[in-house]
Protein backbone atom coordinates (compact mmCIF):
# COMPACT_ATOMS: atom_id res chain seq x y z
CA UNK A 1 0.00 0.00 0.00
CA UNK A 2 2.79 2.43 0.91
CA UNK A 3 4.78 1.57 -2.19
CA UNK A 4 1.81 2.18 -4.53
CA UNK A 5 1.13 5.52 -2.82
CA UNK A 6 4.78 6.51 -3.31
CA UNK A 7 4.70 5.51 -6.98
CA UNK A 8 1.50 7.48 -7.63
CA UNK A 9 2.81 10.57 -5.81
CA UNK A 10 6.11 10.33 -7.74
CA UNK A 11 4.14 10.13 -10.99
CA UNK A 12 2.16 13.28 -10.14
CA UNK A 13 5.34 15.05 -9.03
CA UNK A 14 6.99 14.32 -12.38
CA UNK A 15 3.90 15.56 -14.25
CA UNK A 16 3.85 18.80 -12.23
CA UNK A 17 7.56 19.45 -12.82
CA UNK A 18 7.16 18.79 -16.52
CA UNK A 19 4.19 21.17 -16.79
CA UNK A 20 6.28 24.05 -15.36
CA UNK A 21 9.04 23.80 -17.98
CA UNK A 22 8.58 26.16 -20.96
CA UNK A 23 7.28 24.48 -24.07
CA UNK A 24 9.26 24.61 -27.26
CA UNK A 25 8.01 26.98 -29.93
CA UNK A 26 7.34 25.95 -33.48
CA UNK A 27 10.85 27.07 -34.48
CA UNK A 28 12.37 24.31 -32.38
CA UNK A 29 14.16 26.61 -29.93
CA UNK A 30 13.39 26.31 -26.25
CA UNK A 31 14.82 29.71 -25.29
CA UNK A 32 12.57 32.73 -25.12
CA UNK A 33 14.16 35.96 -26.30
CA UNK A 34 12.81 39.24 -24.93
CA UNK A 35 13.58 42.42 -26.84
CA UNK A 36 13.37 45.78 -25.07
CA UNK A 37 13.28 49.26 -26.54
CA UNK A 38 16.71 50.69 -27.21
CA UNK A 39 15.67 54.23 -26.20
CA UNK A 40 12.64 56.13 -24.99
CA UNK A 41 11.47 59.51 -26.25
CA UNK A 42 9.28 62.05 -24.51
CA UNK A 43 7.31 64.70 -26.35
CA UNK A 44 7.44 67.90 -24.30
CA UNK A 45 5.80 70.01 -26.98
CA UNK A 46 2.34 69.74 -25.43
CA UNK A 47 3.52 70.67 -21.94
CA UNK A 48 1.70 73.67 -20.48
CA UNK A 49 2.60 75.78 -17.47
CA UNK A 50 -0.04 78.14 -16.17
CA UNK A 51 1.05 81.45 -14.71
CA UNK A 52 1.93 85.04 -15.46
CA UNK A 53 5.10 86.07 -17.21
CA UNK A 54 6.73 88.90 -15.34
CA UNK A 55 9.80 90.62 -16.70
CA UNK A 56 12.30 91.66 -14.06
CA UNK A 57 12.71 95.36 -13.47
CA UNK A 58 15.92 97.22 -12.94
CA UNK A 59 18.42 94.89 -11.35
CA UNK A 60 21.17 97.12 -10.15
CA UNK A 61 23.45 96.97 -7.16
CA UNK A 62 24.43 100.10 -5.34
CA UNK A 63 27.75 100.21 -3.64
CA UNK A 64 27.60 101.16 0.03
CA UNK A 65 30.16 102.07 2.58
CA UNK A 66 31.04 99.19 4.85
CA UNK A 67 29.53 99.50 8.32
CA UNK A 68 31.82 99.29 11.31
CA UNK A 69 30.66 97.27 14.25
CA UNK A 70 31.23 98.78 17.66
CA UNK A 71 31.60 96.46 20.61
CA UNK A 72 31.39 98.16 23.94
CA UNK A 73 32.02 94.99 25.89
CA UNK A 74 35.78 95.20 25.76
CA UNK A 75 35.83 98.79 27.05
CA UNK A 76 33.93 98.02 30.27
CA UNK A 77 35.64 97.13 33.51
CA UNK A 78 32.59 95.58 35.14
CA UNK A 79 30.07 93.20 33.49
CA UNK A 80 27.82 92.68 36.52
CA UNK A 81 24.76 94.32 34.97
CA UNK A 82 25.01 92.21 31.79
CA UNK A 83 25.39 89.06 33.85
CA UNK A 84 22.26 89.96 35.85
CA UNK A 85 20.29 90.57 32.64
CA UNK A 86 21.41 87.20 31.25
CA UNK A 87 20.35 85.38 34.43
CA UNK A 88 16.92 87.10 34.38
CA UNK A 89 16.42 86.12 30.73
CA UNK A 90 17.21 82.47 31.44
CA UNK A 91 13.98 81.97 33.38
PDB file as gemmi writes it, atoms N, CA and C in Angstrom:
CRYST1    1.000    1.000    1.000  90.00  90.00  90.00 P 1                      
ATOM      1  N   UNK A   1       0.819  -1.191   0.000  1.00  0.00           N  
ATOM      2  CA  UNK A   1       0.000   0.000   0.000  1.00  0.00           C  
ATOM      3  C   UNK A   1       0.870   1.265   0.000  1.00  0.00           C  
ATOM      4  N   UNK A   2       1.910   1.267   0.844  1.00  0.00           N  
ATOM      5  CA  UNK A   2       2.785   2.430   0.914  1.00  0.00           C  
ATOM      6  C   UNK A   2       3.574   2.598  -0.381  1.00  0.00           C  
ATOM      7  N   UNK A   3       3.987   1.497  -0.956  1.00  0.00           N  
ATOM      8  CA  UNK A   3       4.775   1.568  -2.192  1.00  0.00           C  
ATOM      9  C   UNK A   3       3.920   2.092  -3.331  1.00  0.00           C  
ATOM     10  N   UNK A   4       2.682   1.695  -3.458  1.00  0.00           N  
ATOM     11  CA  UNK A   4       1.808   2.177  -4.534  1.00  0.00           C  
ATOM     12  C   UNK A   4       1.513   3.677  -4.342  1.00  0.00           C  
ATOM     13  N   UNK A   5       1.355   4.102  -3.077  1.00  0.00           N  
ATOM     14  CA  UNK A   5       1.129   5.521  -2.818  1.00  0.00           C  
ATOM     15  C   UNK A   5       2.356   6.334  -3.219  1.00  0.00           C  
ATOM     16  N   UNK A   6       3.553   5.820  -2.939  1.00  0.00           N  
ATOM     17  CA  UNK A   6       4.784   6.515  -3.310  1.00  0.00           C  
ATOM     18  C   UNK A   6       4.942   6.574  -4.823  1.00  0.00           C  
ATOM     19  N   UNK A   7       4.582   5.517  -5.518  1.00  0.00           N  
ATOM     20  CA  UNK A   7       4.699   5.509  -6.981  1.00  0.00           C  
ATOM     21  C   UNK A   7       3.722   6.491  -7.604  1.00  0.00           C  
ATOM     22  N   UNK A   8       2.505   6.555  -7.105  1.00  0.00           N  
ATOM     23  CA  UNK A   8       1.498   7.478  -7.634  1.00  0.00           C  
ATOM     24  C   UNK A   8       1.903   8.921  -7.345  1.00  0.00           C  
ATOM     25  N   UNK A   9       2.399   9.203  -6.128  1.00  0.00           N  
ATOM     26  CA  UNK A   9       2.810  10.569  -5.807  1.00  0.00           C  
ATOM     27  C   UNK A   9       4.035  10.976  -6.630  1.00  0.00           C  
ATOM     28  N   UNK A  10       4.958  10.041  -6.891  1.00  0.00           N  
ATOM     29  CA  UNK A  10       6.113  10.325  -7.736  1.00  0.00           C  
ATOM     30  C   UNK A  10       5.663  10.625  -9.167  1.00  0.00           C  
ATOM     31  N   UNK A  11       4.668   9.903  -9.653  1.00  0.00           N  
ATOM     32  CA  UNK A  11       4.144  10.128 -10.993  1.00  0.00           C  
ATOM     33  C   UNK A  11       3.549  11.534 -11.118  1.00  0.00           C  
ATOM     34  N   UNK A  12       2.757  11.944 -10.109  1.00  0.00           N  
ATOM     35  CA  UNK A  12       2.164  13.285 -10.144  1.00  0.00           C  
ATOM     36  C   UNK A  12       3.219  14.376  -9.983  1.00  0.00           C  
ATOM     37  N   UNK A  13       4.249  14.100  -9.206  1.00  0.00           N  
ATOM     38  CA  UNK A  13       5.338  15.050  -9.034  1.00  0.00           C  
ATOM     39  C   UNK A  13       6.083  15.274 -10.345  1.00  0.00           C  
ATOM     40  N   UNK A  14       6.315  14.207 -11.077  1.00  0.00           N  
ATOM     41  CA  UNK A  14       6.991  14.322 -12.383  1.00  0.00           C  
ATOM     42  C   UNK A  14       6.112  15.085 -13.363  1.00  0.00           C  
ATOM     43  N   UNK A  15       4.811  14.832 -13.360  1.00  0.00           N  
ATOM     44  CA  UNK A  15       3.900  15.557 -14.253  1.00  0.00           C  
ATOM     45  C   UNK A  15       3.875  17.052 -13.919  1.00  0.00           C  
ATOM     46  N   UNK A  16       3.879  17.390 -12.634  1.00  0.00           N  
ATOM     47  CA  UNK A  16       3.846  18.796 -12.232  1.00  0.00           C  
ATOM     48  C   UNK A  16       5.141  19.499 -12.623  1.00  0.00           C  
ATOM     49  N   UNK A  17       6.277  18.843 -12.461  1.00  0.00           N  
ATOM     50  CA  UNK A  17       7.558  19.446 -12.825  1.00  0.00           C  
ATOM     51  C   UNK A  17       7.657  19.624 -14.332  1.00  0.00           C  
ATOM     52  N   UNK A  18       7.102  18.705 -15.063  1.00  0.00           N  
ATOM     53  CA  UNK A  18       7.159  18.795 -16.520  1.00  0.00           C  
ATOM     54  C   UNK A  18       6.235  19.887 -17.052  1.00  0.00           C  
ATOM     55  N   UNK A  19       5.131  20.145 -16.359  1.00  0.00           N  
ATOM     56  CA  UNK A  19       4.186  21.175 -16.793  1.00  0.00           C  
ATOM     57  C   UNK A  19       4.776  22.567 -16.581  1.00  0.00           C  
ATOM     58  N   UNK A  20       5.699  22.737 -15.628  1.00  0.00           N  
ATOM     59  CA  UNK A  20       6.282  24.045 -15.363  1.00  0.00           C  
ATOM     60  C   UNK A  20       7.376  24.420 -16.341  1.00  0.00           C  
ATOM     61  N   UNK A  21       7.987  23.481 -17.026  1.00  0.00           N  
ATOM     62  CA  UNK A  21       9.043  23.800 -17.980  1.00  0.00           C  
ATOM     63  C   UNK A  21       8.439  24.475 -19.196  1.00  0.00           C  
ATOM     64  N   UNK A  22       9.136  25.490 -19.785  1.00  0.00           N  
ATOM     65  CA  UNK A  22       8.584  26.162 -20.961  1.00  0.00           C  
ATOM     66  C   UNK A  22       8.537  25.224 -22.154  1.00  0.00           C  
ATOM     67  N   UNK A  23       7.449  25.335 -22.898  1.00  0.00           N  
ATOM     68  CA  UNK A  23       7.277  24.484 -24.074  1.00  0.00           C  
ATOM     69  C   UNK A  23       8.049  25.048 -25.240  1.00  0.00           C  
ATOM     70  N   UNK A  24       8.505  24.185 -26.090  1.00  0.00           N  
ATOM     71  CA  UNK A  24       9.261  24.613 -27.260  1.00  0.00           C  
ATOM     72  C   UNK A  24       8.325  25.244 -28.278  1.00  0.00           C  
ATOM     73  N   UNK A  25       8.819  26.315 -28.914  1.00  0.00           N  
ATOM     74  CA  UNK A  25       8.012  26.985 -29.933  1.00  0.00           C  
ATOM     75  C   UNK A  25       8.094  26.199 -31.231  1.00  0.00           C  
ATOM     76  N   UNK A  26       7.386  26.660 -32.208  1.00  0.00           N  
ATOM     77  CA  UNK A  26       7.340  25.946 -33.480  1.00  0.00           C  
ATOM     78  C   UNK A  26       8.681  25.996 -34.194  1.00  0.00           C  
ATOM     79  N   UNK A  27       9.538  26.953 -33.863  1.00  0.00           N  
ATOM     80  CA  UNK A  27      10.849  27.071 -34.481  1.00  0.00           C  
ATOM     81  C   UNK A  27      11.828  26.027 -33.971  1.00  0.00           C  
ATOM     82  N   UNK A  28      11.500  25.341 -32.890  1.00  0.00           N  
ATOM     83  CA  UNK A  28      12.370  24.306 -32.380  1.00  0.00           C  
ATOM     84  C   UNK A  28      13.306  24.802 -31.281  1.00  0.00           C  
ATOM     85  N   UNK A  29      13.299  26.086 -30.993  1.00  0.00           N  
ATOM     86  CA  UNK A  29      14.162  26.612 -29.931  1.00  0.00           C  
ATOM     87  C   UNK A  29      13.382  26.664 -28.624  1.00  0.00           C  
ATOM     88  N   UNK A  30      14.023  26.287 -27.549  1.00  0.00           N  
ATOM     89  CA  UNK A  30      13.385  26.307 -26.250  1.00  0.00           C  
ATOM     90  C   UNK A  30      13.601  27.614 -25.512  1.00  0.00           C  
ATOM     91  N   UNK A  31      14.521  28.448 -25.965  1.00  0.00           N  
ATOM     92  CA  UNK A  31      14.820  29.709 -25.291  1.00  0.00           C  
ATOM     93  C   UNK A  31      13.866  30.800 -25.742  1.00  0.00           C  
ATOM     94  N   UNK A  32      13.433  31.593 -24.813  1.00  0.00           N  
ATOM     95  CA  UNK A  32      12.567  32.727 -25.119  1.00  0.00           C  
ATOM     96  C   UNK A  32      13.433  33.976 -25.119  1.00  0.00           C  
ATOM     97  N   UNK A  33      13.353  34.751 -26.171  1.00  0.00           N  
ATOM     98  CA  UNK A  33      14.159  35.962 -26.300  1.00  0.00           C  
ATOM     99  C   UNK A  33      13.243  37.163 -26.141  1.00  0.00           C  
ATOM    100  N   UNK A  34      13.565  38.009 -25.152  1.00  0.00           N  
ATOM    101  CA  UNK A  34      12.812  39.238 -24.925  1.00  0.00           C  
ATOM    102  C   UNK A  34      13.600  40.391 -25.519  1.00  0.00           C  
ATOM    103  N   UNK A  35      12.923  41.246 -26.272  1.00  0.00           N  
ATOM    104  CA  UNK A  35      13.577  42.421 -26.836  1.00  0.00           C  
ATOM    105  C   UNK A  35      12.953  43.669 -26.216  1.00  0.00           C  
ATOM    106  N   UNK A  36      13.815  44.537 -25.697  1.00  0.00           N  
ATOM    107  CA  UNK A  36      13.370  45.779 -25.075  1.00  0.00           C  
ATOM    108  C   UNK A  36      13.676  46.950 -26.000  1.00  0.00           C  
ATOM    109  N   UNK A  37      13.023  48.066 -25.737  1.00  0.00           N  
ATOM    110  CA  UNK A  37      13.277  49.258 -26.540  1.00  0.00           C  
ATOM    111  C   UNK A  37      14.697  49.738 -26.291  1.00  0.00           C  
ATOM    112  N   UNK A  38      15.338  50.193 -27.340  1.00  0.00           N  
ATOM    113  CA  UNK A  38      16.709  50.694 -27.212  1.00  0.00           C  
ATOM    114  C   UNK A  38      16.728  52.066 -26.537  1.00  0.00           C  
ATOM    115  N   UNK A  39      15.720  52.894 -26.803  1.00  0.00           N  
ATOM    116  CA  UNK A  39      15.668  54.227 -26.202  1.00  0.00           C  
ATOM    117  C   UNK A  39      14.210  54.637 -26.069  1.00  0.00           C  
ATOM    118  N   UNK A  40      13.986  55.619 -25.242  1.00  0.00           N  
ATOM    119  CA  UNK A  40      12.637  56.126 -24.991  1.00  0.00           C  
ATOM    120  C   UNK A  40      12.612  57.611 -25.302  1.00  0.00           C  
ATOM    121  N   UNK A  41      11.575  58.086 -25.928  1.00  0.00           N  
ATOM    122  CA  UNK A  41      11.466  59.506 -26.251  1.00  0.00           C  
ATOM    123  C   UNK A  41      10.247  60.079 -25.535  1.00  0.00           C  
ATOM    124  N   UNK A  42      10.373  61.325 -25.154  1.00  0.00           N  
ATOM    125  CA  UNK A  42       9.276  62.047 -24.513  1.00  0.00           C  
ATOM    126  C   UNK A  42       8.978  63.292 -25.334  1.00  0.00           C  
ATOM    127  N   UNK A  43       7.705  63.521 -25.609  1.00  0.00           N  
ATOM    128  CA  UNK A  43       7.306  64.704 -26.352  1.00  0.00           C  
ATOM    129  C   UNK A  43       6.902  65.782 -25.354  1.00  0.00           C  
ATOM    130  N   UNK A  44       7.723  66.814 -25.226  1.00  0.00           N  
ATOM    131  CA  UNK A  44       7.441  67.902 -24.298  1.00  0.00           C  
ATOM    132  C   UNK A  44       6.791  69.093 -25.000  1.00  0.00           C  
ATOM    133  N   UNK A  45       6.401  68.921 -26.235  1.00  0.00           N  
ATOM    134  CA  UNK A  45       5.800  70.011 -26.983  1.00  0.00           C  
ATOM    135  C   UNK A  45       4.429  70.401 -26.481  1.00  0.00           C  
ATOM    136  N   UNK A  46       3.695  69.465 -25.903  1.00  0.00           N  
ATOM    137  CA  UNK A  46       2.340  69.741 -25.430  1.00  0.00           C  
ATOM    138  C   UNK A  46       2.305  70.123 -23.954  1.00  0.00           C  
ATOM    139  N   UNK A  47       3.450  70.341 -23.352  1.00  0.00           N  
ATOM    140  CA  UNK A  47       3.522  70.672 -21.937  1.00  0.00           C  
ATOM    141  C   UNK A  47       3.092  72.116 -21.719  1.00  0.00           C  
ATOM    142  N   UNK A  48       2.182  72.330 -20.771  1.00  0.00           N  
ATOM    143  CA  UNK A  48       1.695  73.674 -20.477  1.00  0.00           C  
ATOM    144  C   UNK A  48       1.984  74.021 -19.030  1.00  0.00           C  
ATOM    145  N   UNK A  49       2.391  75.261 -18.816  1.00  0.00           N  
ATOM    146  CA  UNK A  49       2.605  75.776 -17.469  1.00  0.00           C  
ATOM    147  C   UNK A  49       1.753  77.021 -17.337  1.00  0.00           C  
ATOM    148  N   UNK A  50       0.851  76.997 -16.355  1.00  0.00           N  
ATOM    149  CA  UNK A  50      -0.041  78.138 -16.173  1.00  0.00           C  
ATOM    150  C   UNK A  50       0.603  79.135 -15.230  1.00  0.00           C  
ATOM    151  N   UNK A  51       0.485  80.404 -15.562  1.00  0.00           N  
ATOM    152  CA  UNK A  51       1.050  81.451 -14.713  1.00  0.00           C  
ATOM    153  C   UNK A  51       1.234  82.728 -15.505  1.00  0.00           C  
ATOM    154  N   UNK A  52       1.694  83.748 -14.823  1.00  0.00           N  
ATOM    155  CA  UNK A  52       1.935  85.036 -15.456  1.00  0.00           C  
ATOM    156  C   UNK A  52       3.420  85.202 -15.736  1.00  0.00           C  
ATOM    157  N   UNK A  53       3.709  85.788 -16.866  1.00  0.00           N  
ATOM    158  CA  UNK A  53       5.099  86.069 -17.205  1.00  0.00           C  
ATOM    159  C   UNK A  53       5.400  87.489 -16.748  1.00  0.00           C  
ATOM    160  N   UNK A  54       6.359  87.596 -15.876  1.00  0.00           N  
ATOM    161  CA  UNK A  54       6.728  88.903 -15.342  1.00  0.00           C  
ATOM    162  C   UNK A  54       8.187  89.155 -15.678  1.00  0.00           C  
ATOM    163  N   UNK A  55       8.427  90.264 -16.365  1.00  0.00           N  
ATOM    164  CA  UNK A  55       9.800  90.619 -16.699  1.00  0.00           C  
ATOM    165  C   UNK A  55      10.437  91.318 -15.505  1.00  0.00           C  
ATOM    166  N   UNK A  56      11.659  90.994 -15.194  1.00  0.00           N  
ATOM    167  CA  UNK A  56      12.300  91.660 -14.058  1.00  0.00           C  
ATOM    168  C   UNK A  56      12.548  93.121 -14.362  1.00  0.00           C  
ATOM    169  N   UNK A  57      12.478  93.929 -13.306  1.00  0.00           N  
ATOM    170  CA  UNK A  57      12.711  95.362 -13.467  1.00  0.00           C  
ATOM    171  C   UNK A  57      14.199  95.664 -13.491  1.00  0.00           C  
ATOM    172  N   UNK A  58      14.533  96.790 -12.955  1.00  0.00           N  
ATOM    173  CA  UNK A  58      15.919  97.221 -12.936  1.00  0.00           C  
ATOM    174  C   UNK A  58      16.662  96.430 -11.861  1.00  0.00           C  
ATOM    175  N   UNK A  59      17.615  95.661 -12.287  1.00  0.00           N  
ATOM    176  CA  UNK A  59      18.424  94.887 -11.355  1.00  0.00           C  
ATOM    177  C   UNK A  59      19.787  95.551 -11.244  1.00  0.00           C  
ATOM    178  N   UNK A  60      19.889  96.441 -10.316  1.00  0.00           N  
ATOM    179  CA  UNK A  60      21.166  97.120 -10.146  1.00  0.00           C  
ATOM    180  C   UNK A  60      21.600  97.010  -8.692  1.00  0.00           C  
ATOM    181  N   UNK A  61      22.883  97.073  -8.495  1.00  0.00           N  
ATOM    182  CA  UNK A  61      23.455  96.968  -7.159  1.00  0.00           C  
ATOM    183  C   UNK A  61      24.149  98.277  -6.858  1.00  0.00           C  
ATOM    184  N   UNK A  62      23.789  98.856  -5.730  1.00  0.00           N  
ATOM    185  CA  UNK A  62      24.429 100.105  -5.342  1.00  0.00           C  
ATOM    186  C   UNK A  62      25.529  99.805  -4.339  1.00  0.00           C  
ATOM    187  N   UNK A  63      26.631 100.421  -4.538  1.00  0.00           N  
ATOM    188  CA  UNK A  63      27.752 100.214  -3.644  1.00  0.00           C  
ATOM    189  C   UNK A  63      27.577 101.073  -2.408  1.00  0.00           C  
ATOM    190  N   UNK A  64      27.757 100.452  -1.228  1.00  0.00           N  
ATOM    191  CA  UNK A  64      27.603 101.164   0.026  1.00  0.00           C  
ATOM    192  C   UNK A  64      28.907 101.132   0.795  1.00  0.00           C  
ATOM    193  N   UNK A  65      28.989 102.058   1.718  1.00  0.00           N  
ATOM    194  CA  UNK A  65      30.159 102.066   2.578  1.00  0.00           C  
ATOM    195  C   UNK A  65      30.001 100.965   3.622  1.00  0.00           C  
ATOM    196  N   UNK A  66      31.074 100.297   3.920  1.00  0.00           N  
ATOM    197  CA  UNK A  66      31.042  99.188   4.855  1.00  0.00           C  
ATOM    198  C   UNK A  66      30.789  99.714   6.273  1.00  0.00           C  
ATOM    199  N   UNK A  67      29.856  99.068   6.967  1.00  0.00           N  
ATOM    200  CA  UNK A  67      29.532  99.502   8.324  1.00  0.00           C  
ATOM    201  C   UNK A  67      30.551  98.935   9.307  1.00  0.00           C  
ATOM    202  N   UNK A  68      30.880  99.718  10.281  1.00  0.00           N  
ATOM    203  CA  UNK A  68      31.824  99.293  11.308  1.00  0.00           C  
ATOM    204  C   UNK A  68      31.037  98.909  12.548  1.00  0.00           C  
ATOM    205  N   UNK A  69      31.342  97.754  13.058  1.00  0.00           N  
ATOM    206  CA  UNK A  69      30.663  97.273  14.251  1.00  0.00           C  
ATOM    207  C   UNK A  69      31.402  97.782  15.486  1.00  0.00           C  
ATOM    208  N   UNK A  70      30.630  98.301  16.424  1.00  0.00           N  
ATOM    209  CA  UNK A  70      31.232  98.782  17.662  1.00  0.00           C  
ATOM    210  C   UNK A  70      30.842  97.845  18.789  1.00  0.00           C  
ATOM    211  N   UNK A  71      31.829  97.345  19.473  1.00  0.00           N  
ATOM    212  CA  UNK A  71      31.598  96.462  20.608  1.00  0.00           C  
ATOM    213  C   UNK A  71      32.036  97.168  21.873  1.00  0.00           C  
ATOM    214  N   UNK A  72      31.088  97.476  22.698  1.00  0.00           N  
ATOM    215  CA  UNK A  72      31.393  98.164  23.938  1.00  0.00           C  
ATOM    216  C   UNK A  72      31.776  97.219  25.061  1.00  0.00           C  
ATOM    217  N   UNK A  73      31.738  95.930  24.820  1.00  0.00           N  
ATOM    218  CA  UNK A  73      32.021  94.985  25.889  1.00  0.00           C  
ATOM    219  C   UNK A  73      33.484  95.027  26.330  1.00  0.00           C  
ATOM    220  N   UNK A  74      34.376  95.233  25.402  1.00  0.00           N  
ATOM    221  CA  UNK A  74      35.783  95.198  25.758  1.00  0.00           C  
ATOM    222  C   UNK A  74      36.229  96.466  26.485  1.00  0.00           C  
ATOM    223  N   UNK A  75      35.453  97.540  26.410  1.00  0.00           N  
ATOM    224  CA  UNK A  75      35.828  98.786  27.053  1.00  0.00           C  
ATOM    225  C   UNK A  75      35.340  98.849  28.496  1.00  0.00           C  
ATOM    226  N   UNK A  76      34.468  97.973  28.908  1.00  0.00           N  
ATOM    227  CA  UNK A  76      33.930  98.015  30.265  1.00  0.00           C  
ATOM    228  C   UNK A  76      34.838  97.280  31.241  1.00  0.00           C  
ATOM    229  N   UNK A  77      34.859  97.782  32.456  1.00  0.00           N  
ATOM    230  CA  UNK A  77      35.642  97.133  33.509  1.00  0.00           C  
ATOM    231  C   UNK A  77      34.789  96.143  34.287  1.00  0.00           C  
ATOM    232  N   UNK A  78      33.466  96.392  34.324  1.00  0.00           N  
ATOM    233  CA  UNK A  78      32.591  95.576  35.144  1.00  0.00           C  
ATOM    234  C   UNK A  78      31.418  95.078  34.284  1.00  0.00           C  
ATOM    235  N   UNK A  79      31.158  93.774  34.297  1.00  0.00           N  
ATOM    236  CA  UNK A  79      30.074  93.197  33.494  1.00  0.00           C  
ATOM    237  C   UNK A  79      28.936  92.684  34.365  1.00  0.00           C  
ATOM    238  N   UNK A  80      28.821  93.181  35.583  1.00  0.00           N  
ATOM    239  CA  UNK A  80      27.820  92.677  36.516  1.00  0.00           C  
ATOM    240  C   UNK A  80      26.399  92.887  36.004  1.00  0.00           C  
ATOM    241  N   UNK A  81      26.121  94.041  35.437  1.00  0.00           N  
ATOM    242  CA  UNK A  81      24.757  94.324  34.966  1.00  0.00           C  
ATOM    243  C   UNK A  81      24.364  93.392  33.811  1.00  0.00           C  
ATOM    244  N   UNK A  82      25.298  93.126  32.906  1.00  0.00           N  
ATOM    245  CA  UNK A  82      25.010  92.214  31.790  1.00  0.00           C  
ATOM    246  C   UNK A  82      24.784  90.791  32.284  1.00  0.00           C  
ATOM    247  N   UNK A  83      25.556  90.400  33.294  1.00  0.00           N  
ATOM    248  CA  UNK A  83      25.387  89.056  33.846  1.00  0.00           C  
ATOM    249  C   UNK A  83      24.014  88.943  34.510  1.00  0.00           C  
ATOM    250  N   UNK A  84      23.583  89.970  35.211  1.00  0.00           N  
ATOM    251  CA  UNK A  84      22.265  89.957  35.848  1.00  0.00           C  
ATOM    252  C   UNK A  84      21.146  89.870  34.794  1.00  0.00           C  
ATOM    253  N   UNK A  85      21.292  90.613  33.715  1.00  0.00           N  
ATOM    254  CA  UNK A  85      20.289  90.566  32.635  1.00  0.00           C  
ATOM    255  C   UNK A  85      20.217  89.164  32.013  1.00  0.00           C  
ATOM    256  N   UNK A  86      21.379  88.550  31.822  1.00  0.00           N  
ATOM    257  CA  UNK A  86      21.413  87.202  31.251  1.00  0.00           C  
ATOM    258  C   UNK A  86      20.728  86.194  32.175  1.00  0.00           C  
ATOM    259  N   UNK A  87      20.970  86.322  33.475  1.00  0.00           N  
ATOM    260  CA  UNK A  87      20.353  85.383  34.427  1.00  0.00           C  
ATOM    261  C   UNK A  87      18.844  85.591  34.469  1.00  0.00           C  
ATOM    262  N   UNK A  88      18.353  86.836  34.400  1.00  0.00           N  
ATOM    263  CA  UNK A  88      16.919  87.098  34.375  1.00  0.00           C  
ATOM    264  C   UNK A  88      16.263  86.553  33.109  1.00  0.00           C  
ATOM    265  N   UNK A  89      16.976  86.604  31.996  1.00  0.00           N  
ATOM    266  CA  UNK A  89      16.418  86.122  30.734  1.00  0.00           C  
ATOM    267  C   UNK A  89      16.442  84.597  30.610  1.00  0.00           C  
ATOM    268  N   UNK A  90      17.175  83.929  31.485  1.00  0.00           N  
ATOM    269  CA  UNK A  90      17.208  82.473  31.438  1.00  0.00           C  
ATOM    270  C   UNK A  90      15.935  81.834  31.947  1.00  0.00           C  
ATOM    271  N   UNK A  91      15.184  82.551  32.771  1.00  0.00           N  
ATOM    272  CA  UNK A  91      13.980  81.966  33.382  1.00  0.00           C  
ATOM    273  C   UNK A  91      12.922  81.671  32.390  1.00  0.00           C  
TER     274      UNK A  91                                                      
END                                                                             
